[in-house]
Amino acid sequence: MAPVGLSNPASKHGKEATLRELVGLIRSILTDPACYWYLAGLLAIGELILGGLIIRFVPYTEIDYKAYMEQVGGFLGGERDYSKLEGGTGPLVYPALHLYIYTLLSHLPSHPQALLASLFPPEIHPHLLPQLIFLALYLGQFLLTALVYKKARMPQYALIPLTLSKRAHSIYMLRLFGDPWAVGLVWASIWLFQKSRWNLGTLVFSLALGVKMNILLYIPGLLVLYWKALGPLGMISNAVKIGLVQILLPLPFFLRSHPRQYLTSAFDFSRSFLYKWTVNWRFVPESTFLSREFHVGLMAVQLVVLAGFGWRWCRSEHGGAIGVLRRGLSRRKGNTVGRSIEGREIVAIMFTSNLIGMVFARSLHYQFQSWYFHQIPLLLALTAYPLPIKAVLFAMTEYGWSLYPSSDISSATLIAAHIMVLLGIWINDAEGRAPSLPPSLSQSRAPAITEIKGKKER
């Protein structure tokens, strides 16, 4: 027995060993690829619990859901002129699959089953089942993100920031917007592209476009991927498939009788946005925001930036962008350009294409955060900024989306963060390299969970 007042060296050594194992376990859970789904699963369970608590204790906010149901009512009542499908917030301005999804939701019972009714107060029962469906959609989006990140060689700790956004949770579970349906489908298509399932991925991408027009922001990047993976004929055939799906979706109900009304309503490129709802251009005077010159200028700059990134996306190929074009045009069969595309390159191109569209969008509304929120950690990983700068940029985007109503400072902060991320991607590598771990996580290899278990057994 050690004398009183003196520490036991064996005991101290044992505590240090236990602490080292605990630190190693934490490192392993955060960074070891073998532990990827441990952390992803824990985060998903946490999101499930948090989502249930949000639905239970945070009041539902009516914004567009009632209007969606009113538009559905017109459709179910026999109206086939798309321009006449209206709700409390105005006419229906989304493609047909959006209408079909909310038509299905309209058939949900207004009162939940006894078990659910006992867990939630009566005042939230009218929207409880739709909210639970959107909770499932939110969890599905999280798991899709985990799948895509893993194929892109992202460390699992990059999933943690995705659980921290107040706005993202409210868009899904408290607002019931249509944007998450399109977002989920486009993520599913990207995962399929990563698995080289180009035909099926194109079909799912087409369905995403059939929900919301913002999916067009991915088209420039997708065309580059088609050209590189499938050649010119493959690119053209898949582009035609996307167009055909947009015709087939509304064909049974709208295109046969009122095709012009459908196309001008569902794909209205001239639609104007209200200044009071803008999140990204609040610091611009209203007269400038509403001017045609401002809109045309944004579009022109967007095209220039897309052209620049298009060159960067091809620069690592033999002969650069010109070489990619020549090889594609010289192939008659057009089924391959000479190499497969890695999962990380696919998301780098697709996510950057989407971000460029958002940077130069005429207006972003609060629900539009869902368009790219789950992409932000990967976009930041494509830059060479130090980890603290990446954290600040993430916080800047969250601040820009969280402040209501938006202010000159919040919108300028959001625009600055977007431009910083885009510049960081351009400067580092437009096609994206695997992100290096922070020094504290990469200096020494973290022992895997199986190794720790083995030590304890011995």
XYZ file of C-alpha atoms in Angstrom:
458
model
C 0.000 0.000 0.000
C 1.392 3.400 -1.000
C 2.121 5.855 1.862
C -0.538 8.428 2.622
C -0.112 11.550 0.482
C 1.765 9.750 -2.297
C 0.115 8.779 -5.568
C 0.177 5.211 -6.733
C 2.301 5.074 -9.934
C 0.437 2.014 -11.188
C -2.913 3.711 -10.646
C -1.713 6.878 -12.374
C -0.389 4.861 -15.300
C -3.687 3.020 -15.566
C -5.652 6.275 -15.648
C -3.368 7.676 -18.344
C -3.796 4.523 -20.405
C -7.567 4.719 -20.033
C -7.522 8.391 -21.044
C -5.388 7.591 -24.093
C -7.802 4.866 -25.112
C -10.746 7.229 -24.655
C -9.072 9.900 -26.789
C -8.200 7.253 -29.352
C -11.782 6.022 -29.387
C -13.089 9.541 -29.991
C -10.557 10.083 -32.782
C -11.504 6.770 -34.301
C -15.222 7.564 -34.265
C -14.545 10.947 -35.858
C -11.988 9.979 -38.499
C -11.521 6.217 -38.975
C -13.302 5.132 -42.189
C -14.179 1.845 -40.475
C -16.227 3.844 -37.962
C -18.001 6.020 -40.532
C -21.447 4.534 -39.988
C -21.080 4.484 -36.199
C -21.041 8.273 -36.102
C -23.543 8.658 -38.947
C -25.941 6.325 -37.148
C -25.548 8.135 -33.824
C -26.195 11.478 -35.501
C -29.255 10.093 -37.296
C -30.680 8.806 -34.005
C -30.032 12.200 -32.442
C -31.786 13.912 -35.346
C -34.766 11.582 -34.971
C -35.114 12.462 -31.290
C -34.567 16.171 -31.921
C -37.082 16.169 -34.764
C -39.724 14.588 -32.560
C -39.085 17.186 -29.869
C -39.321 20.015 -32.404
C -42.687 18.781 -33.666
C -43.901 18.275 -30.096
C -42.828 21.578 -28.570
C -42.233 24.127 -31.375
C -45.412 25.560 -32.947
C -46.081 24.796 -36.606
C -45.900 27.915 -38.797
C -48.300 28.285 -41.708
C -46.616 29.787 -44.762
C -47.310 27.876 -47.981
C -48.766 24.492 -47.006
C -52.362 25.745 -46.891
C -51.892 27.358 -50.307
C -50.519 24.068 -51.659
C -53.642 22.298 -50.416
C -55.876 24.931 -52.026
C -54.075 24.424 -55.329
C -54.519 20.672 -54.921
C -58.216 21.295 -54.298
C -58.526 22.986 -57.678
C -56.734 20.080 -59.355
C -58.932 17.473 -57.673
C -61.957 19.592 -58.569
C -61.207 19.097 -62.257
C -59.282 22.254 -63.185
C -56.765 21.478 -65.934
C -55.650 25.011 -66.758
C -52.455 25.247 -64.718
C -52.585 29.033 -64.606
C -55.910 28.843 -62.744
C -54.642 26.634 -59.913
C -54.315 29.187 -57.138
C -53.999 29.366 -53.372
C -53.825 32.019 -50.721
C -50.256 32.962 -51.673
C -50.922 33.104 -55.410
C -50.915 30.806 -58.454
C -49.129 27.469 -58.662
C -45.643 28.109 -60.039
C -44.037 24.672 -59.611
C -43.930 21.707 -62.020
C -46.430 18.859 -62.001
C -44.645 16.440 -59.664
C -44.815 19.061 -56.907
C -48.593 19.105 -57.335
C -48.807 15.301 -57.348
C -46.773 15.009 -54.120
C -49.015 17.415 -52.259
C -52.063 15.728 -53.733
C -50.928 12.543 -51.990
C -50.326 14.474 -48.766
C -53.837 15.918 -48.978
C -55.262 12.410 -48.547
C -53.625 11.939 -45.149
C -56.122 11.747 -42.275
C -56.399 14.983 -40.311
C -56.377 13.119 -36.989
C -53.520 10.729 -36.095
C -53.851 7.272 -34.681
C -54.418 6.867 -30.942
C -50.753 6.201 -30.124
C -49.543 9.336 -31.909
C -52.433 11.366 -30.516
C -51.354 10.476 -26.997
C -47.796 11.703 -27.617
C -48.671 15.059 -29.170
C -51.110 17.766 -28.013
C -54.438 18.159 -29.893
C -53.584 21.589 -31.312
C -50.912 20.119 -33.607
C -52.931 17.108 -34.790
C -54.131 18.676 -38.096
C -50.528 18.870 -39.379
C -48.975 16.068 -37.336
C -48.857 13.369 -40.013
C -47.406 15.688 -42.695
C -44.825 16.892 -40.178
C -43.835 13.317 -39.366
C -43.498 12.580 -43.079
C -41.223 15.600 -43.428
C -39.228 14.365 -40.438
C -38.745 11.090 -42.322
C -37.761 13.115 -45.398
C -35.243 15.047 -43.283
C -33.712 11.823 -41.955
C -33.646 10.361 -45.457
C -31.817 13.461 -46.657
C -29.274 13.087 -43.865
C -28.623 9.441 -44.747
C -28.351 10.289 -48.459
C -25.822 12.953 -47.544
C -23.841 10.378 -45.561
C -23.841 8.018 -48.555
C -22.686 10.720 -50.970
C -20.038 12.020 -48.555
C -18.625 8.532 -48.063
C -18.335 8.007 -51.827
C -16.622 11.407 -51.981
C -14.050 10.332 -49.341
C -15.253 12.846 -46.776
C -14.479 12.119 -43.111
C -17.518 11.407 -40.989
C -16.989 14.387 -38.694
C -18.093 16.555 -41.657
C -21.632 15.310 -40.954
C -21.732 16.977 -37.527
C -22.360 20.558 -38.775
C -25.408 19.294 -40.657
C -27.187 18.796 -37.339
C -26.650 22.372 -36.146
C -28.910 24.505 -38.353
C -32.076 25.909 -36.806
C -33.301 27.085 -40.213
C -32.804 23.689 -41.871
C -34.850 21.925 -39.198
C -37.670 24.447 -39.506
C -37.804 24.267 -43.321
C -38.543 20.561 -43.123
C -40.562 20.003 -39.969
C -42.254 23.333 -39.257
C -42.856 24.806 -42.734
C -43.538 21.772 -44.990
C -42.069 23.477 -48.069
C -41.789 21.670 -51.390
C -38.069 22.334 -51.831
C -36.888 19.349 -49.713
C -38.584 16.901 -52.094
C -36.591 18.222 -55.051
C -33.418 18.332 -52.966
C -33.801 14.726 -51.827
C -34.311 13.507 -55.378
C -31.312 15.390 -56.750
C -29.105 13.968 -53.979
C -30.347 10.481 -54.848
C -29.430 11.104 -58.488
C -25.939 12.287 -57.520
C -25.420 9.133 -55.463
C -26.449 7.065 -58.493
C -24.039 9.023 -60.699
C -21.285 8.237 -58.186
C -22.113 4.544 -58.673
C -21.960 5.009 -62.490
C -25.701 4.368 -62.773
C -26.104 7.104 -65.364
C -29.451 6.094 -66.849
C -31.201 5.613 -63.517
C -29.521 8.716 -62.132
C -30.813 10.727 -65.078
C -34.352 9.501 -64.429
C -34.199 10.484 -60.755
C -32.638 13.837 -61.655
C -35.513 14.414 -64.069
C -37.996 13.743 -61.268
C -36.212 16.325 -59.118
C -36.600 18.867 -61.908
C -40.257 17.861 -62.080
C -40.677 19.159 -58.515
C -38.848 22.505 -58.693
C -37.165 24.492 -61.426
C -34.114 25.363 -59.316
C -32.675 21.941 -60.201
C -31.698 23.570 -63.504
C -28.763 25.090 -61.608
C -27.070 21.677 -61.758
C -27.420 21.358 -65.537
C -24.096 23.012 -66.537
C -22.121 20.695 -64.283
C -24.185 17.678 -65.284
C -23.572 18.316 -68.987
C -19.827 18.393 -68.311
C -20.086 15.059 -66.487
C -22.140 13.535 -69.295
C -19.566 14.651 -71.852
C -16.625 13.310 -69.859
C -18.265 10.003 -68.898
C -20.515 9.243 -71.867
C -19.319 11.352 -74.783
C -21.397 13.719 -76.941
C -24.046 11.202 -77.947
C -24.482 10.090 -74.354
C -24.758 13.700 -73.256
C -27.391 14.469 -75.884
C -29.410 11.312 -75.229
C -29.517 11.927 -71.481
C -30.455 15.574 -71.987
C -33.308 14.396 -74.210
C -34.420 11.963 -71.489
C -34.591 14.808 -68.980
C -36.757 16.784 -71.389
C -39.029 13.820 -72.099
C -39.730 13.272 -68.412
C -40.762 16.930 -68.119
C -43.273 16.280 -70.892
C -44.543 12.947 -69.568
C -45.187 14.147 -66.010
C -47.865 16.731 -66.903
C -49.073 14.983 -70.066
C -52.090 13.101 -68.611
C -53.681 16.177 -67.058
C -52.314 19.419 -68.485
C -50.331 19.227 -71.730
C -53.176 17.752 -73.762
C -55.540 20.631 -73.061
C -53.516 23.664 -71.912
C -49.835 23.150 -72.785
C -48.887 26.838 -72.956
C -50.455 27.610 -69.576
C -48.579 24.735 -67.984
C -45.175 25.615 -69.414
C -45.442 29.331 -68.639
C -46.577 28.617 -65.076
C -44.317 25.709 -64.111
C -41.201 27.091 -65.839
C -41.673 30.849 -65.640
C -38.219 32.358 -66.171
C -39.587 35.904 -66.125
C -41.107 35.639 -62.659
C -40.395 38.628 -60.430
C -39.554 38.378 -56.731
C -40.610 40.661 -53.897
C -37.840 42.729 -52.337
C -39.174 42.171 -48.823
C -38.463 38.427 -48.987
C -34.936 38.528 -50.396
C -32.240 37.007 -48.206
C -29.222 37.651 -50.421
C -29.662 41.121 -51.947
C -31.164 43.149 -49.085
C -28.183 45.529 -49.091
C -28.978 46.502 -52.692
C -31.471 49.393 -53.106
C -34.966 48.197 -54.026
C -34.941 50.143 -57.294
C -31.754 48.350 -58.322
C -33.068 44.975 -57.151
C -36.172 45.323 -59.334
C -34.346 46.646 -62.400
C -33.881 44.567 -65.517
C -30.253 45.685 -65.751
C -29.494 44.099 -62.380
C -31.021 40.775 -63.419
C -29.276 40.738 -66.798
C -25.979 41.662 -65.163
C -26.236 38.792 -62.686
C -26.990 36.355 -65.489
C -24.059 37.589 -67.573
C -21.608 37.241 -64.684
C -23.007 33.787 -63.895
C -22.364 32.641 -67.473
C -18.795 33.966 -67.355
C -18.099 32.224 -64.040
C -19.631 28.975 -65.312
C -17.429 29.145 -68.410
C -14.374 29.639 -66.218
C -15.227 26.713 -63.985
C -16.063 24.609 -67.042
C -12.482 25.120 -68.156
C -11.201 24.248 -64.673
C -13.327 21.090 -64.522
C -11.543 19.836 -67.635
C -8.055 21.216 -67.104
C -6.625 18.066 -65.468
C -7.497 15.999 -68.536
C -4.857 15.389 -71.184
C -4.942 18.469 -73.388
C -7.179 20.376 -70.988
C -10.628 21.582 -71.967
C -9.756 21.665 -75.674
C -8.511 18.089 -75.471
C -11.733 16.951 -73.796
C -13.776 18.602 -76.557
C -11.659 17.101 -79.334
C -11.726 13.588 -77.920
C -15.458 13.778 -77.377
C -16.146 14.987 -80.911
C -13.784 12.428 -82.462
C -15.630 9.468 -80.969
C -18.400 8.070 -83.107
C -20.027 5.725 -80.620
C -19.877 8.265 -77.825
C -20.239 5.782 -74.968
C -17.059 6.807 -73.167
C -14.418 9.512 -73.275
C -11.670 7.342 -71.851
C -12.027 7.205 -68.084
C -14.559 6.753 -65.324
C -15.368 9.669 -63.046
C -14.617 9.422 -59.345
C -17.354 10.049 -56.822
C -15.548 13.064 -55.390
C -15.170 14.735 -58.767
C -18.886 14.252 -59.451
C -19.984 16.035 -56.294
C -17.347 18.747 -56.717
C -18.680 19.620 -60.161
C -22.376 19.274 -59.324
C -22.217 21.153 -56.017
C -20.096 23.952 -57.466
C -22.484 24.349 -60.397
C -25.363 24.688 -57.947
C -23.444 27.161 -55.769
C -22.628 29.372 -58.760
C -26.323 29.542 -59.579
C -27.148 30.504 -55.998
C -24.430 33.165 -55.787
C -25.890 34.977 -58.790
C -29.567 34.191 -58.184
C -31.924 37.162 -58.520
C -33.341 36.412 -55.095
C -33.070 33.714 -52.452
C -35.908 33.079 -50.022
C -35.499 31.440 -46.627
C -36.591 27.969 -47.735
C -33.940 28.036 -50.463
C -31.295 27.275 -47.852
C -32.286 23.635 -48.323
C -30.963 23.817 -51.886
C -27.372 23.624 -50.669
C -27.193 23.392 -46.872
C -26.107 19.738 -46.839
C -23.433 20.566 -49.433
C -21.674 23.287 -47.439
C -19.182 21.065 -45.515
C -18.051 19.421 -48.745
C -17.846 22.744 -50.574
C -15.674 24.067 -47.746
C -13.516 20.931 -47.969
C -12.821 21.802 -51.616
C -11.079 24.985 -50.459
C -7.617 25.239 -48.913
C -8.729 27.529 -46.114
C -7.589 26.662 -42.568
C -10.184 24.925 -40.430
C -10.985 28.066 -38.364
C -11.742 30.016 -41.568
C -14.003 27.212 -42.774
C -15.847 27.294 -39.463
C -16.287 31.067 -39.753
C -17.633 30.737 -43.304
C -20.111 28.083 -42.172
C -21.224 30.378 -39.344
C -21.566 33.281 -41.782
C -23.916 31.310 -44.010
C -25.959 30.197 -41.021
C -26.205 33.785 -39.768
C -27.316 34.996 -43.195
C -30.148 32.470 -43.289
C -31.158 32.686 -39.634
C -31.829 36.405 -39.234
C -35.465 37.336 -39.888
C -36.206 39.675 -41.473
C -32.977 39.918 -43.406
C -30.872 43.052 -43.063
C -28.186 44.794 -45.074
C -25.569 43.176 -42.848
C -27.017 39.646 -42.943
C -27.410 39.613 -46.722
C -23.957 41.099 -47.296
C -22.535 38.487 -44.919
C -24.212 35.693 -46.875
C -23.002 36.997 -50.239
C -19.470 37.444 -48.874
C -19.424 33.868 -47.548
C -20.652 32.487 -50.879
C -18.025 34.407 -52.842
C -15.271 33.369 -50.417
C -16.215 29.705 -50.813
C -16.357 30.005 -54.598
C -12.974 31.746 -54.712
C -11.519 29.135 -52.385
C -12.666 26.333 -54.674
C -11.256 28.133 -57.711
C -7.892 28.800 -56.100
C -7.472 25.329 -54.595
C -8.777 22.865 -57.137
C -12.014 23.144 -59.100
C -12.298 19.362 -59.308
C -11.552 18.832 -55.622
C -8.997 16.834 -53.717
C -9.672 14.740 -50.658
C -9.600 17.117 -47.676
C -6.712 16.782 -45.273
C -7.568 16.269 -41.635
C -6.859 19.015 -39.112
C -3.415 18.546 -37.492
C -4.935 17.446 -34.184
C -6.619 14.550 -35.940
C -3.984 13.550 -38.470
C -0.684 13.689 -36.578
C -1.119 10.161 -35.298
C -3.251 7.324 -36.421
C -6.307 6.845 -34.230
C -6.770 3.266 -33.039
C -9.863 1.623 -34.407
C -12.641 0.452 -32.124
C -11.776 -3.170 -32.883
C -8.173 -2.583 -31.742
C -9.327 -1.073 -28.449
C -11.649 -4.005 -27.868
C -8.798 -6.398 -28.601
C -6.582 -4.752 -25.973
C -9.267 -5.068 -23.335
C -9.818 -8.737 -24.147
C -6.103 -9.474 -23.778
